[in-house]
mmCIF file of C-alpha atoms in Angstrom:
data_model
loop_
_atom_site.group_PDB
_atom_site.id
_atom_site.type_symbol
_atom_site.label_atom_id
_atom_site.label_comp_id
_atom_site.label_asym_id
_atom_site.label_seq_id
_atom_site.Cartn_x
_atom_site.Cartn_y
_atom_site.Cartn_z
ATOM 1 C CA MET A 1 90.934 117.251 95.282
ATOM 2 C CA GLY A 2 92.994 114.748 93.197
ATOM 3 C CA LYS A 3 96.780 114.224 93.548
ATOM 4 C CA SER A 4 98.863 117.091 93.003
ATOM 5 C CA TYR A 5 101.603 115.071 91.460
ATOM 6 C CA PRO A 6 100.987 112.231 88.944
ATOM 7 C CA ASP A 7 101.624 108.615 89.172
ATOM 8 C CA LYS A 8 101.038 106.201 85.948
ATOM 9 C CA THR A 9 97.237 105.902 86.536
ATOM 10 C CA ASN A 10 96.308 109.848 87.614
ATOM 11 C CA ALA A 11 96.758 113.142 86.122
ATOM 12 C CA THR A 12 94.519 115.185 88.314
ATOM 13 C CA GLY A 13 95.576 118.001 90.636
ATOM 14 C CA VAL A 14 97.177 121.474 90.353
ATOM 15 C CA TRP A 15 100.107 121.526 87.755
ATOM 16 C CA LYS A 16 102.711 123.789 86.422
ATOM 17 C CA LEU A 17 103.141 124.000 82.661
ATOM 18 C CA SER A 18 106.678 123.154 83.243
ATOM 19 C CA ASP A 19 105.805 120.097 85.286
ATOM 20 C CA ILE A 20 103.772 118.694 82.682
ATOM 21 C CA THR A 21 106.592 119.342 80.063
ATOM 22 C CA LYS A 22 108.920 117.647 82.470
ATOM 23 C CA ASN A 23 106.856 114.666 83.302
ATOM 24 C CA LYS A 24 106.144 113.960 79.612
ATOM 25 C CA ILE A 25 109.434 114.731 77.855
ATOM 26 C CA SER A 26 112.094 114.453 80.411
ATOM 27 C CA ASP A 27 110.891 111.973 83.050
ATOM 28 C CA GLY A 28 108.329 109.865 81.055
ATOM 29 C CA THR A 29 106.109 109.644 84.186
ATOM 30 C CA TYR A 30 102.934 111.249 83.010
ATOM 31 C CA PRO A 31 100.141 109.052 83.121
ATOM 32 C CA ASN A 32 100.073 106.423 80.288
ATOM 33 C CA ALA A 33 97.547 107.461 77.760
ATOM 34 C CA SER A 34 100.523 108.020 75.362
ATOM 35 C CA ALA A 35 102.514 104.919 76.441
ATOM 36 C CA ARG A 36 104.442 103.284 73.822
ATOM 37 C CA GLY A 37 105.037 99.525 73.112
ATOM 38 C CA MET A 38 107.405 97.885 70.890
ATOM 39 C CA THR A 39 109.133 94.731 69.640
ATOM 40 C CA GLY A 40 112.049 94.171 67.560
ATOM 41 C CA GLY A 41 114.138 91.350 65.653
ATOM 42 C CA GLY A 42 112.521 87.990 65.165
ATOM 43 C CA SER A 43 111.946 86.117 61.868
ATOM 44 C CA ALA A 44 109.993 87.357 58.581
ATOM 45 C CA PRO A 45 110.901 84.560 57.686
ATOM 46 C CA GLY A 46 114.535 85.526 58.096
ATOM 47 C CA THR A 47 116.011 86.917 61.266
ATOM 48 C CA ASN A 48 115.947 90.925 60.934
ATOM 49 C CA THR A 49 116.466 94.098 62.918
ATOM 50 C CA VAL A 50 113.120 95.962 62.529
ATOM 51 C CA ILE A 51 111.950 97.673 65.832
ATOM 52 C CA ASP A 52 107.990 98.140 65.482
ATOM 53 C CA PHE A 53 105.984 100.538 67.882
ATOM 54 C CA ILE A 54 102.506 101.314 68.930
ATOM 55 C CA GLN A 55 100.570 103.552 70.957
ATOM 56 C CA ILE A 56 99.102 100.943 73.467
ATOM 57 C CA MET A 57 96.062 102.823 74.549
ATOM 58 C CA SER A 58 94.908 103.240 70.984
ATOM 59 C CA THR A 59 94.263 100.931 68.231
ATOM 60 C CA GLY A 60 95.982 100.632 64.634
ATOM 61 C CA ASN A 61 98.833 99.162 62.999
ATOM 62 C CA ALA A 62 102.368 99.443 64.052
ATOM 63 C CA ALA A 63 105.110 101.810 62.601
ATOM 64 C CA ASP A 64 108.798 101.478 62.053
ATOM 65 C CA PHE A 65 110.674 102.644 64.823
ATOM 66 C CA GLY A 66 114.247 101.982 63.778
ATOM 67 C CA ASP A 67 116.535 99.041 63.765
ATOM 68 C CA LEU A 68 118.621 96.892 66.369
ATOM 69 C CA SER A 69 122.404 96.875 66.035
ATOM 70 C CA LEU A 70 122.181 93.329 64.724
ATOM 71 C CA GLU A 71 119.645 90.808 63.792
ATOM 72 C CA GLY A 72 118.383 87.986 65.896
ATOM 73 C CA ASN A 73 115.621 86.099 67.419
ATOM 74 C CA MET A 74 113.796 85.928 70.858
ATOM 75 C CA SER A 75 115.649 88.308 73.037
ATOM 76 C CA GLY A 76 114.540 89.409 76.727
ATOM 77 C CA THR A 77 113.615 92.906 77.141
ATOM 78 C CA ALA A 78 113.253 95.371 80.051
ATOM 79 C CA SER A 79 112.289 98.998 80.208
ATOM 80 C CA ASN A 80 111.599 102.149 82.462
ATOM 81 C CA HIS A 81 109.971 105.343 81.919
ATOM 82 C CA THR A 82 112.419 106.520 79.076
ATOM 83 C CA ARG A 83 114.574 103.752 77.896
ATOM 84 C CA GLY A 84 114.019 100.282 76.599
ATOM 85 C CA VAL A 85 116.663 97.331 76.518
ATOM 86 C CA PHE A 86 116.876 94.518 74.205
ATOM 87 C CA GLY A 87 119.013 91.801 75.618
ATOM 88 C CA SER A 88 121.055 88.965 74.309
ATOM 89 C CA ARG A 89 119.646 87.015 71.309
ATOM 90 C CA GLY A 90 120.241 84.070 68.863
ATOM 91 C CA VAL A 91 120.235 83.143 65.055
ATOM 92 C CA PRO A 92 121.947 83.409 63.031
ATOM 93 C CA ALA A 93 124.722 83.272 65.731
ATOM 94 C CA TYR A 94 124.353 83.492 69.485
ATOM 95 C CA SER A 95 125.105 86.859 70.952
ATOM 96 C CA ASN A 96 125.692 88.391 74.317
ATOM 97 C CA VAL A 97 125.124 91.980 72.972
ATOM 98 C CA ILE A 98 122.559 94.247 74.694
ATOM 99 C CA ASP A 99 120.911 97.298 73.087
ATOM 100 C CA TYR A 100 119.020 100.142 74.276
ATOM 101 C CA ILE A 101 116.624 102.925 72.922
ATOM 102 C CA HIS A 102 115.013 105.883 73.985
ATOM 103 C CA ILE A 103 111.228 105.285 73.760
ATOM 104 C CA ALA A 104 109.986 108.741 73.146
ATOM 105 C CA THR A 105 112.037 109.137 70.065
ATOM 106 C CA GLN A 106 112.545 107.071 66.989
ATOM 107 C CA GLY A 107 115.803 105.913 65.865
ATOM 108 C CA ASN A 108 118.236 103.000 65.819
ATOM 109 C CA ALA A 109 119.552 101.190 68.955
ATOM 110 C CA ALA A 110 122.803 101.653 70.358
ATOM 111 C CA ASP A 111 125.192 99.432 72.353
ATOM 112 C CA PHE A 112 124.480 99.085 76.061
ATOM 113 C CA GLY A 113 126.985 96.334 77.031
ATOM 114 C CA ASP A 114 127.091 92.601 77.059
ATOM 115 C CA SER A 115 125.074 89.740 78.972
ATOM 116 C CA THR A 116 127.170 87.345 81.111
ATOM 117 C CA VAL A 117 126.117 84.506 78.784
ATOM 118 C CA ALA A 118 125.536 84.454 74.942
ATOM 119 C CA ASN A 119 122.202 82.872 74.383
ATOM 120 C CA TYR A 120 118.600 83.274 73.307
ATOM 121 C CA GLY A 121 115.084 82.394 74.416
ATOM 122 C CA GLY A 122 115.420 83.986 77.765
ATOM 123 C CA SER A 123 113.168 86.395 79.193
ATOM 124 C CA GLY A 124 113.219 89.881 80.969
ATOM 125 C CA LEU A 125 111.496 91.930 83.395
ATOM 126 C CA SER A 126 111.972 95.438 85.195
ATOM 127 C CA ASN A 127 111.158 98.059 87.549
ATOM 128 C CA SER A 128 111.914 101.735 87.055
ATOM 129 C CA THR A 129 115.626 101.082 88.043
ATOM 130 C CA ARG A 130 116.507 97.563 87.335
ATOM 131 C CA GLY A 131 116.382 95.140 84.426
ATOM 132 C CA VAL A 132 116.730 91.474 85.048
ATOM 133 C CA PHE A 133 117.052 88.635 82.453
ATOM 134 C CA GLY A 134 116.580 85.112 83.194
ATOM 135 C CA GLY A 135 117.171 81.582 81.492
ATOM 136 C CA GLY A 136 117.854 80.925 77.988
ATOM 137 C CA TYR A 137 119.624 78.166 75.498
ATOM 138 C CA GLY A 138 122.893 78.725 73.719
ATOM 139 C CA PRO A 139 126.634 78.057 73.520
ATOM 140 C CA GLY A 140 127.685 80.035 76.320
ATOM 141 C CA SER A 141 125.710 77.729 78.482
ATOM 142 C CA GLY A 142 127.256 74.616 76.969
ATOM 143 C CA ASN A 143 124.643 74.074 74.318
ATOM 144 C CA VAL A 144 121.996 73.766 76.780
ATOM 145 C CA ASP A 145 119.339 75.550 78.688
ATOM 146 C CA THR A 146 120.735 77.807 81.602
ATOM 147 C CA ASN A 147 119.327 79.052 84.971
ATOM 148 C CA VAL A 148 121.525 82.100 84.979
ATOM 149 C CA ILE A 149 119.687 85.359 86.127
ATOM 150 C CA ASP A 150 121.507 88.546 85.006
ATOM 151 C CA PHE A 151 120.822 92.334 85.898
ATOM 152 C CA ILE A 152 121.436 95.782 84.574
ATOM 153 C CA THR A 153 120.607 99.350 85.782
ATOM 154 C CA ILE A 154 118.737 100.829 82.984
ATOM 155 C CA ALA A 155 119.583 104.264 83.195
ATOM 156 C CA THR A 156 123.369 103.743 82.800
ATOM 157 C CA THR A 157 125.183 101.279 80.255
ATOM 158 C CA GLY A 158 127.672 98.756 80.902
ATOM 159 C CA ASN A 159 127.899 94.865 81.129
ATOM 160 C CA ALA A 160 125.202 92.802 82.898
ATOM 161 C CA ALA A 161 126.112 91.326 86.474
ATOM 162 C CA ASP A 162 125.160 88.099 88.157
ATOM 163 C CA PHE A 163 121.863 88.288 89.904
ATOM 164 C CA GLY A 164 121.222 84.710 91.206
ATOM 165 C CA ASN A 165 119.794 81.443 89.671
ATOM 166 C CA LEU A 166 116.256 80.225 88.655
ATOM 167 C CA THR A 167 114.685 77.237 90.392
ATOM 168 C CA ALA A 168 115.703 75.137 87.179
ATOM 169 C CA GLU A 169 117.516 75.430 83.902
ATOM 170 C CA LYS A 170 114.830 76.784 81.376
ATOM 171 C CA PHE A 171 114.305 78.709 78.090
ATOM 172 C CA TYR A 172 111.069 80.015 76.381
ATOM 173 C CA LEU A 173 109.945 81.153 79.754
ATOM 174 C CA GLY A 174 108.118 84.554 80.246
ATOM 175 C CA GLY A 175 109.117 87.539 82.411
ATOM 176 C CA MET A 176 106.349 89.531 84.214
ATOM 177 C CA GLN A 177 106.600 92.209 87.139
ATOM 178 C CA ASN A 178 104.938 94.637 89.551
ATOM 179 C CA LYS A 179 106.955 97.257 91.205
ATOM 180 C CA THR A 180 108.842 95.175 93.611
ATOM 181 C CA ARG A 181 108.694 91.532 92.322
ATOM 182 C CA GLY A 182 109.635 89.739 89.123
ATOM 183 C CA LEU A 183 108.087 86.410 88.196
ATOM 184 C CA PHE A 184 109.183 83.865 85.450
ATOM 185 C CA GLY A 185 106.665 81.843 84.164
ATOM 186 C CA GLY A 186 106.487 78.357 82.330
ATOM 187 C CA GLY A 187 109.429 77.480 79.878
ATOM 188 C CA TYR A 188 111.080 74.449 78.610
ATOM 189 C CA ASN A 189 113.649 72.109 80.295
ATOM 190 C CA ILE A 190 116.113 69.517 78.785
ATOM 191 C CA PRO A 191 115.066 66.757 79.382
ATOM 192 C CA ALA A 192 111.824 67.476 81.690
ATOM 193 C CA GLY A 193 110.102 69.318 78.788
ATOM 194 C CA ASP A 194 107.247 71.872 79.117
ATOM 195 C CA LEU A 195 107.039 73.571 82.872
ATOM 196 C CA ASN A 196 104.171 75.098 84.593
ATOM 197 C CA VAL A 197 106.352 76.367 87.364
ATOM 198 C CA ILE A 198 106.474 80.227 88.002
ATOM 199 C CA ASP A 199 109.526 81.598 89.847
ATOM 200 C CA VAL A 200 109.707 84.781 91.874
ATOM 201 C CA ILE A 201 112.469 87.156 92.673
ATOM 202 C CA GLU A 202 112.642 90.393 94.446
ATOM 203 C CA ILE A 203 113.926 92.842 91.968
ATOM 204 C CA ALA A 204 115.660 95.328 94.317
ATOM 205 C CA THR A 205 117.880 92.474 95.758
ATOM 206 C CA THR A 206 120.019 89.774 94.393
ATOM 207 C CA GLY A 207 119.540 86.154 95.014
ATOM 208 C CA ASN A 208 118.060 83.024 93.737
ATOM 209 C CA ALA A 209 114.545 82.579 92.538
ATOM 210 C CA SER A 210 112.031 80.688 94.769
ATOM 211 C CA ASP A 211 108.767 78.854 93.732
ATOM 212 C CA PHE A 212 105.579 81.131 93.394
ATOM 213 C CA GLY A 213 102.953 78.677 92.215
ATOM 214 C CA ASP A 214 101.916 77.229 88.621
ATOM 215 C CA LEU A 215 100.619 78.283 85.484
ATOM 216 C CA THR A 216 97.095 76.647 84.582
ATOM 217 C CA SER A 217 99.233 74.062 82.382
ATOM 218 C CA ALA A 218 102.705 73.442 81.637
ATOM 219 C CA LYS A 219 103.625 75.693 78.554
ATOM 220 C CA ARG A 220 106.154 77.808 76.837
ATOM 221 C CA ALA A 221 106.747 80.906 74.745
ATOM 222 C CA GLY A 222 103.769 82.727 75.877
ATOM 223 C CA ALA A 223 103.490 86.644 75.362
ATOM 224 C CA THR A 224 103.768 88.159 78.802
ATOM 225 C CA MET A 225 102.303 91.583 80.181
ATOM 226 C CA SER A 226 102.131 93.300 83.476
ATOM 227 C CA GLY A 227 99.534 95.645 84.959
ATOM 228 C CA ASN A 228 99.289 97.137 88.484
ATOM 229 C CA ASN A 229 98.266 94.067 90.493
ATOM 230 C CA LYS A 230 98.104 91.622 87.420
ATOM 231 C CA CYS A 231 100.401 89.499 85.298
ATOM 232 C CA ILE A 232 99.404 87.796 81.961
ATOM 233 C CA PHE A 233 100.839 84.701 80.170
ATOM 234 C CA ALA A 234 99.052 84.584 76.802
ATOM 235 C CA GLY A 235 99.231 81.777 74.216
ATOM 236 C CA GLY A 236 102.442 79.675 73.831
ATOM 237 C CA PHE A 237 102.700 75.937 73.187
ATOM 238 C CA ILE A 238 100.993 73.175 74.992
ATOM 239 C CA ASP A 239 101.761 70.203 72.838
ATOM 240 C CA ALA A 240 99.992 72.447 70.008
ATOM 241 C CA LEU A 241 99.509 76.375 69.908
ATOM 242 C CA THR A 242 97.227 77.636 72.447
ATOM 243 C CA LYS A 243 94.953 81.010 72.695
ATOM 244 C CA ASP A 244 94.723 80.304 76.475
ATOM 245 C CA ILE A 245 95.494 83.509 78.458
ATOM 246 C CA ASP A 246 96.662 82.921 82.148
ATOM 247 C CA THR A 247 96.596 85.559 84.635
ATOM 248 C CA ILE A 248 98.446 85.780 88.000
ATOM 249 C CA ASN A 249 98.351 88.002 91.091
ATOM 250 C CA PRO A 250 101.937 89.040 91.626
ATOM 251 C CA ASN A 251 101.238 90.367 95.352
ATOM 252 C CA SER A 252 100.932 86.862 96.697
ATOM 253 C CA LEU A 253 102.054 83.621 96.036
ATOM 254 C CA GLY A 254 99.478 81.210 94.243
ATOM 255 C CA ASN A 255 98.730 79.694 91.026
ATOM 256 C CA ALA A 256 97.438 81.286 87.708
ATOM 257 C CA VAL A 257 93.741 81.185 86.818
ATOM 258 C CA ASP A 258 92.180 81.551 83.354
ATOM 259 C CA PHE A 259 91.456 84.808 81.996
ATOM 260 C CA GLY A 260 90.234 84.529 78.318
ATOM 261 C CA GLU A 261 91.545 83.674 74.844
ATOM 262 C CA LEU A 262 93.725 85.334 72.291
ATOM 263 C CA THR A 263 91.884 85.785 68.733
ATOM 264 C CA VAL A 264 94.565 83.647 67.222
ATOM 265 C CA ALA A 265 96.659 80.678 68.564
ATOM 266 C CA ARG A 266 100.370 81.347 68.479
ATOM 267 C CA LYS A 267 103.690 81.143 70.218
ATOM 268 C CA TYR A 268 106.790 83.408 70.419
ATOM 269 C CA ALA A 269 104.648 86.609 70.465
ATOM 270 C CA ALA A 270 105.942 89.587 72.250
ATOM 271 C CA GLY A 271 103.729 91.073 74.922
ATOM 272 C CA CYS A 272 103.658 94.766 76.067
ATOM 273 C CA SER A 273 101.190 96.591 78.475
ATOM 274 C CA THR A 274 100.202 99.631 80.615
ATOM 275 C CA TYR A 275 98.298 99.317 83.940
ATOM 276 C CA HIS A 276 95.119 99.069 81.747
ATOM 277 C CA ARG A 277 95.732 97.250 78.559
ATOM 278 C CA GLY A 278 97.978 94.381 77.331
ATOM 279 C CA VAL A 279 98.737 93.917 73.812
ATOM 280 C CA ALA A 280 100.100 90.519 72.264
ATOM 281 C CA MET A 281 102.143 91.317 69.107
ATOM 282 C CA GLY A 282 102.643 88.838 66.150
ATOM 283 C CA GLY A 283 104.085 85.445 66.806
ATOM 284 C CA LEU A 284 104.608 82.000 65.239
ATOM 285 C CA LEU A 285 101.364 80.215 63.691
ATOM 286 C CA ALA A 286 101.300 76.702 62.207
ATOM 287 C CA PRO A 287 102.895 77.093 59.815
ATOM 288 C CA GLY A 288 104.017 80.807 59.049
ATOM 289 C CA ASN A 289 104.236 83.843 61.021
ATOM 290 C CA SER A 290 101.469 86.231 62.317
ATOM 291 C CA ASN A 291 101.110 90.018 62.014
ATOM 292 C CA VAL A 292 98.237 90.120 64.300
ATOM 293 C CA MET A 293 98.262 92.181 67.487
ATOM 294 C CA ASP A 294 95.515 91.480 70.082
ATOM 295 C CA PHE A 295 94.581 93.599 73.350
ATOM 296 C CA ILE A 296 93.023 92.651 76.411
ATOM 297 C CA THR A 297 91.656 94.846 79.394
ATOM 298 C CA MET A 298 93.917 94.125 82.124
ATOM 299 C CA GLU A 299 91.415 95.047 85.138
ATOM 300 C CA SER A 300 88.873 92.513 83.750
ATOM 301 C CA ALA A 301 88.792 89.000 82.405
ATOM 302 C CA GLY A 302 87.823 88.205 78.952
ATOM 303 C CA ASN A 303 88.834 87.259 75.136
ATOM 304 C CA ALA A 304 91.307 89.503 73.144
ATOM 305 C CA THR A 305 90.269 91.881 70.647
ATOM 306 C CA ASP A 306 91.963 92.767 67.328
ATOM 307 C CA PHE A 307 94.423 95.861 67.778
ATOM 308 C CA GLY A 308 95.850 95.898 64.300
ATOM 309 C CA ASP A 309 98.777 94.683 62.363
ATOM 310 C CA LEU A 310 102.729 94.698 62.590
ATOM 311 C CA THR A 311 104.409 96.290 59.695
ATOM 312 C CA VAL A 312 105.346 92.616 58.407
ATOM 313 C CA ALA A 313 104.259 88.982 59.822
ATOM 314 C CA ARG A 314 106.945 88.031 62.300
ATOM 315 C CA GLY A 315 107.553 85.145 64.461
ATOM 316 C CA HIS A 316 110.285 84.436 67.267
ATOM 317 C CA LEU A 317 109.720 87.755 68.694
ATOM 318 C CA GLY A 318 110.472 86.777 72.198
ATOM 319 C CA PHE A 319 107.952 86.754 75.069
ATOM 320 C CA ASN A 320 108.089 90.260 76.649
ATOM 321 C CA GLY A 321 108.106 93.506 74.509
ATOM 322 C CA ILE A 322 109.009 97.018 75.804
ATOM 323 C CA SER A 323 106.522 99.502 77.099
ATOM 324 C CA ASN A 324 107.085 102.765 79.258
ATOM 325 C CA GLY A 325 103.766 102.149 81.109
ATOM 326 C CA HIS A 326 103.905 98.622 82.521
ATOM 327 C CA GLY A 327 103.008 97.591 86.068
ATOM 328 C CA GLY A 328 106.742 97.548 87.237
ATOM 329 C CA LEU A 329 106.859 101.300 86.832
ATOM 330 C CA SER A 330 106.102 103.863 90.070
#
């Protein structure tokens, strides 16, 4: 007989109706056929507050979820089974505001607290308990890139606290995770330029990041996704926009390998995922913004397929979107 209690990949076993309701509505731990993904803010072409959402395991166009508390570009994000968090963002002004939403219901974001640094272009990752935000660029870091890592407890509200430092100052990096580890891939450093380094942290503890391995090339601003035993860095910028998709095994140290290609080369797209599927949402073309959403099957390598469209073409979305089914969740 199958398991008698669910995880994010399994629903078999003996259930009480009250348990099914609790896991679907209250805890958000029912297997992720109904998992939502979302992204917010960005430029269309001006900065905006709009949050779009999709059902990750289906295909189709995005719908309006609500609005962020203030407009802005390129925020890092974190999420657990029930709550999504948008970190600090920039343009038209650098901000340290952190917003949160309830993933199962539609509505506007509310204030969570503040990050330790006002910046944009950082990235986030999370497990079921803790959200972690790393890197960025802004006046709070002396008008240069930063190596700061912040963390929050997702189920509460309040200001972020210091976690440690990245291996180098960087922005436009991509956050990925499994249940215990967080990875920050690529990014841009002043004056070194594009980076191929992947940093690793243990999410449950605090401390400085260490070297994990390298992406297939030095690049920045790719969409990131996380399955059970696979992390994805898709698209971005390598002297020019790229379709390349890298895959990383977060369970052991090592370099990324080639996965396939997106349907459209772009940067500043947002990524969201379940254990089984990853979606790259929107991004910046050359020139203009994209409304394209692509999806991949996490368990197998190959090129992306068209998923649908965002509510409007938008760039500068950030690098990791929000979902309640990603690989960092138990």
